[in-house]
Short mmCIF file of C-alpha atoms in Angstrom, two decimals:
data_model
loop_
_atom_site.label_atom_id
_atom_site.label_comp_id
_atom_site.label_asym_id
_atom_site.label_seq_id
_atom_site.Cartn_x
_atom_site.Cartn_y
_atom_site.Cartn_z
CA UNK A 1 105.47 -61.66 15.11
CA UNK A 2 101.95 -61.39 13.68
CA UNK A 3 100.72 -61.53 10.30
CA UNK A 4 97.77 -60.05 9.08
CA UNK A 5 95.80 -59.23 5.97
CA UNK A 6 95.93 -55.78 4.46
CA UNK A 7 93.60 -53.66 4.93
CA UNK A 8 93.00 -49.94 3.34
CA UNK A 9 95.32 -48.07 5.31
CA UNK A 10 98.15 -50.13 4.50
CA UNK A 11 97.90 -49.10 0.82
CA UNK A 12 101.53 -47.07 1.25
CA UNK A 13 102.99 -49.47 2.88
CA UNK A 14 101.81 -52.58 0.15
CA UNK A 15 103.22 -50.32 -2.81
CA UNK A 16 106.40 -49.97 -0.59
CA UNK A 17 107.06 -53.41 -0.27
CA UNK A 18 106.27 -54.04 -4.70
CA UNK A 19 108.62 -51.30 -5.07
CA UNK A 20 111.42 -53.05 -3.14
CA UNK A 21 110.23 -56.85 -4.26
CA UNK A 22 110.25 -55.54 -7.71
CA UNK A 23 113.57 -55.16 -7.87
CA UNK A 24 113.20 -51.85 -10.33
CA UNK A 25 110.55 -54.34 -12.57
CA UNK A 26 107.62 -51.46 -11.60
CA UNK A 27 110.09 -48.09 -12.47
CA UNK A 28 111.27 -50.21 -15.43
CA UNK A 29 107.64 -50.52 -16.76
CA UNK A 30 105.52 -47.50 -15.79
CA UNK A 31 108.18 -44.93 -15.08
CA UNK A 32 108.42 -41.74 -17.90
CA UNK A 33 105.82 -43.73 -19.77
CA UNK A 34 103.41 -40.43 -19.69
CA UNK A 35 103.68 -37.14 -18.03
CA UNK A 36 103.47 -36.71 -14.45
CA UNK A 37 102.55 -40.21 -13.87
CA UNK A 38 104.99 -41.60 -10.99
CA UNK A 39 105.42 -45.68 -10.77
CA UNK A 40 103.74 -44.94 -7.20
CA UNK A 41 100.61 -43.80 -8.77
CA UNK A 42 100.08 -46.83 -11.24
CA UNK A 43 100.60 -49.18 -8.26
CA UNK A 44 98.34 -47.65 -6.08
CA UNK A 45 95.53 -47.91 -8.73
CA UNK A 46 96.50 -51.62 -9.02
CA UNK A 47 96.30 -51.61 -4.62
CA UNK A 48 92.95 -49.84 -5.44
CA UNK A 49 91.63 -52.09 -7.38
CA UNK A 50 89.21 -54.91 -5.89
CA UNK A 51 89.57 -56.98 -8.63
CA UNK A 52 93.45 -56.68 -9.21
CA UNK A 53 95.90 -59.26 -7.77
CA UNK A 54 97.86 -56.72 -6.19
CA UNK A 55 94.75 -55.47 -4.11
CA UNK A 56 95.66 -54.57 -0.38
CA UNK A 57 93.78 -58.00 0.82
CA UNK A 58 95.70 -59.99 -0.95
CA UNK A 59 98.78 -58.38 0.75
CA UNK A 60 99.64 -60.42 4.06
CA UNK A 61 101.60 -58.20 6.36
CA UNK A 62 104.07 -59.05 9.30
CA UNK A 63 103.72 -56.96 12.26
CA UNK A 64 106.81 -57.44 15.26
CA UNK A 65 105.76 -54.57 18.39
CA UNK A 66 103.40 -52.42 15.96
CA UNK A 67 105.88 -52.20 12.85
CA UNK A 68 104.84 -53.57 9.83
CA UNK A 69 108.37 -55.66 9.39
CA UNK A 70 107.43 -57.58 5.97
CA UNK A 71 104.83 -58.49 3.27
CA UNK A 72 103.73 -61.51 1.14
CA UNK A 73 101.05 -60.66 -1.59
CA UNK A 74 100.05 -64.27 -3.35
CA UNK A 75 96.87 -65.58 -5.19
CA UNK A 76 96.45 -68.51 -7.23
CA UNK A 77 98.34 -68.60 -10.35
CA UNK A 78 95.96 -68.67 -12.89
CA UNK A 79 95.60 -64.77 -12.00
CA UNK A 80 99.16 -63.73 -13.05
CA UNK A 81 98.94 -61.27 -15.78
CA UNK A 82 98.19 -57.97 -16.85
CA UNK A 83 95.43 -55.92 -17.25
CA UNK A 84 94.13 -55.21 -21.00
CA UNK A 85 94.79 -51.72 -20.49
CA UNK A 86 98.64 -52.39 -19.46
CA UNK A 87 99.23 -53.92 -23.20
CA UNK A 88 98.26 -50.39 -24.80
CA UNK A 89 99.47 -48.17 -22.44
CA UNK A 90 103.35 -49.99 -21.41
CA UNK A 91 105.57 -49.39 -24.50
CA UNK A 92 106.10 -52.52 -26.25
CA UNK A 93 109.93 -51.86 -25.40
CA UNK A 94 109.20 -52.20 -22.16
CA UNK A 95 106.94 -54.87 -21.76
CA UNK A 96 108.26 -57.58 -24.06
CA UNK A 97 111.42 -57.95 -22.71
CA UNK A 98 109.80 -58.80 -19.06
CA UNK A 99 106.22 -60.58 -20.54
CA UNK A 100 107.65 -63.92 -19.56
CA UNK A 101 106.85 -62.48 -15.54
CA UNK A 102 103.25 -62.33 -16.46
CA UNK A 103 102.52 -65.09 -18.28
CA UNK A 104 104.44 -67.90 -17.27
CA UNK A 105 103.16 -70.35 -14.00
CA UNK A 106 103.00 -73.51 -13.06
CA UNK A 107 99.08 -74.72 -13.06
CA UNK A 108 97.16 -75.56 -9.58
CA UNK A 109 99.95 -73.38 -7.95
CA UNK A 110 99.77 -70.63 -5.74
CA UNK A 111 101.87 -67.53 -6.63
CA UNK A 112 103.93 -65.78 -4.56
CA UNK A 113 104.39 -62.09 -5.91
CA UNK A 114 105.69 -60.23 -3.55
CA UNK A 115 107.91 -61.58 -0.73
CA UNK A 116 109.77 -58.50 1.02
CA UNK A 117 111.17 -58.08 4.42
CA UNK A 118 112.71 -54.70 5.75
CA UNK A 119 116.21 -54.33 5.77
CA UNK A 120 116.48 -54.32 9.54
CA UNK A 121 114.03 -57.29 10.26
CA UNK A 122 116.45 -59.40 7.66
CA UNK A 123 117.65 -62.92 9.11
CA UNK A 124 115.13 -62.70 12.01
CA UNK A 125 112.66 -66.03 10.18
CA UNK A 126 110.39 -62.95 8.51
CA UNK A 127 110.75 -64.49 5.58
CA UNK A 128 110.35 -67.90 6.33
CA UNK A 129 107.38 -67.31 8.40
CA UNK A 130 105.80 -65.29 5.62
CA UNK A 131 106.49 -68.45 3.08
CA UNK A 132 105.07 -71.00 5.66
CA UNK A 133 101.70 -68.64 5.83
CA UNK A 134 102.05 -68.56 1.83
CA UNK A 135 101.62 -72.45 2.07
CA UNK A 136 98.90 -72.89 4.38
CA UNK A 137 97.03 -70.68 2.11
CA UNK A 138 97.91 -72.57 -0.53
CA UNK A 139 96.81 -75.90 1.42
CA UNK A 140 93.43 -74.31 2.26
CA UNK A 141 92.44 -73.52 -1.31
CA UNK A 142 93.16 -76.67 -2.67
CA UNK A 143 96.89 -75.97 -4.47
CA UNK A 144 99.39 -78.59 -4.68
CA UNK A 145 102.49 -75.84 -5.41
CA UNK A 146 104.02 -72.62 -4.59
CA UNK A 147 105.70 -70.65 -6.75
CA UNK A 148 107.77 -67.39 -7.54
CA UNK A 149 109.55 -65.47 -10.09
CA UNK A 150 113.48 -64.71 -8.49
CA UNK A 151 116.75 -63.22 -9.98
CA UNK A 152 119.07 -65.72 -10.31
CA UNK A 153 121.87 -63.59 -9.05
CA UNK A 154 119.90 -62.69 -5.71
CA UNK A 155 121.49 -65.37 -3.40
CA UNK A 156 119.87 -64.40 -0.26
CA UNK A 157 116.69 -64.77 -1.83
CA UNK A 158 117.70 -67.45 -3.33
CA UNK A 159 119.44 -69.45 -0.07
CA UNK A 160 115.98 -68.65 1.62
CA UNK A 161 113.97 -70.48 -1.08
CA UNK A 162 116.20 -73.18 -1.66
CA UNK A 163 115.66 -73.89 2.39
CA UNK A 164 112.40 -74.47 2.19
CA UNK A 165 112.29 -76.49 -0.63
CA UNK A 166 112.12 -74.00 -3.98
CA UNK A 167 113.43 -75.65 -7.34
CA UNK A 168 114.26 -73.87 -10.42
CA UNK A 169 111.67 -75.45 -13.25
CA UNK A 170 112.39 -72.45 -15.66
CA UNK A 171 114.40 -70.08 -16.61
CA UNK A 172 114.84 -67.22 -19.27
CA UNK A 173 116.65 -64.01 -19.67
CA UNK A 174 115.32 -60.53 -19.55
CA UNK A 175 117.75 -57.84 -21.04
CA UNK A 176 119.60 -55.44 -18.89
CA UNK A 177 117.47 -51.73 -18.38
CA UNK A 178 118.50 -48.53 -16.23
CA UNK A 179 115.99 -49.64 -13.75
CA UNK A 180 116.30 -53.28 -13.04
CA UNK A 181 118.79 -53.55 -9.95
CA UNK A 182 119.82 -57.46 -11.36
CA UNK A 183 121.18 -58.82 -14.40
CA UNK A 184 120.90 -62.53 -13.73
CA UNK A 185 118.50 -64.83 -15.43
CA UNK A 186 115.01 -64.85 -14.23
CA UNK A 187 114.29 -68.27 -12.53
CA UNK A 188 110.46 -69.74 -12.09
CA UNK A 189 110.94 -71.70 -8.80
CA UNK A 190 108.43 -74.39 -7.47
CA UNK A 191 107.75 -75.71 -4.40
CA UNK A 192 105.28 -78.81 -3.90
CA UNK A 193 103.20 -78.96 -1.13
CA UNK A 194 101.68 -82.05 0.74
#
């Protein structure tokens, strides 16, 4: 297994692996919001975008015999957020309840926002080795943490953190919606590095 950083090409394959990190969060926020734009489309301007988090080089990808098999997208904390343009454009219906996602981290940490692994590469240390590359990155830009936003009630996520060292250092709820796929309390886990 290799991992790699995004590049262009992989633009399909970065917004398939928010869509299944995201747990429904994307479809709950950008979905029916206006006509004939698909939760697809707003991600890929956000995997566009050279100055957005979610930007294809900030996606590390795990390749096993030519298959991408898993992706990490993380970038120091102090970026999580929004744009401007998200705060007129996401009805406020939508967006409070989840807010907490983008504006709560732990400072000098490096964020982990996506961390997804295909369902057939599961249990094969994709996972693990994609959190062990998240904290040599975060090593080599000077961050003593990593950290992550995860369901509470997603306890194979969960178990994988918890192995490598994740604690829970808050928590809050979000309310139920026809997208989200969990119910359980959002958890902010930490990890320190050194």
């Amino acid at each position: 297994m290799d991992v790699r950083i995004g590049v262009a090409t992989d633009r399909d394959a970065v917004i398939r692996y928010l869509l299944m990190a995201g747990e429904g969060l994307f479809e709950h926020l950008f979905e029916d919001v206006y006509p004939g734009l698909t939760t697809t489309d707003a991600l890929g301007v956000a995997v566009g975008d050279a100055d957005s988090p979610y930007h294809f080089e900030n996606a590390y990808l795990v390749e096993n015999e030519g298959e991408v098999t898993g992706c990490l997208i993380a970038f120091p904390a102090e970026q999580i957020g929004l744009p401007e343009i998200a705060y007129s454009v996401i009805p406020r219906d939508r967006l409070d309840p989840v807010l907490p996602l983008f504006t709560t981290h732990v400072p000098n940490s490096f964020y982990i926002n996506t961390l997804a692994v295909d369902e057939a590469a599961r249990g094969q240390g994709v996972g693990g080795l994609l959190l062990d590359f998240a904290a040599e990155l975060a090593m080599s830009t000077g961050r003593d943490s990593l950290t992550l936003h995860a369901w509470g009630d997603n306890a194979p996520a969960l178990s994988l953190y918890r192995a490598k060292g994740f604690e829970c250092v808050e928590r809050f709820s979000i309310p139920a919606s026809p997208w989200l796929r969990h119910t359980g309390p959002m958890l902010l886990l930490q990890r320190p590095l050194g």
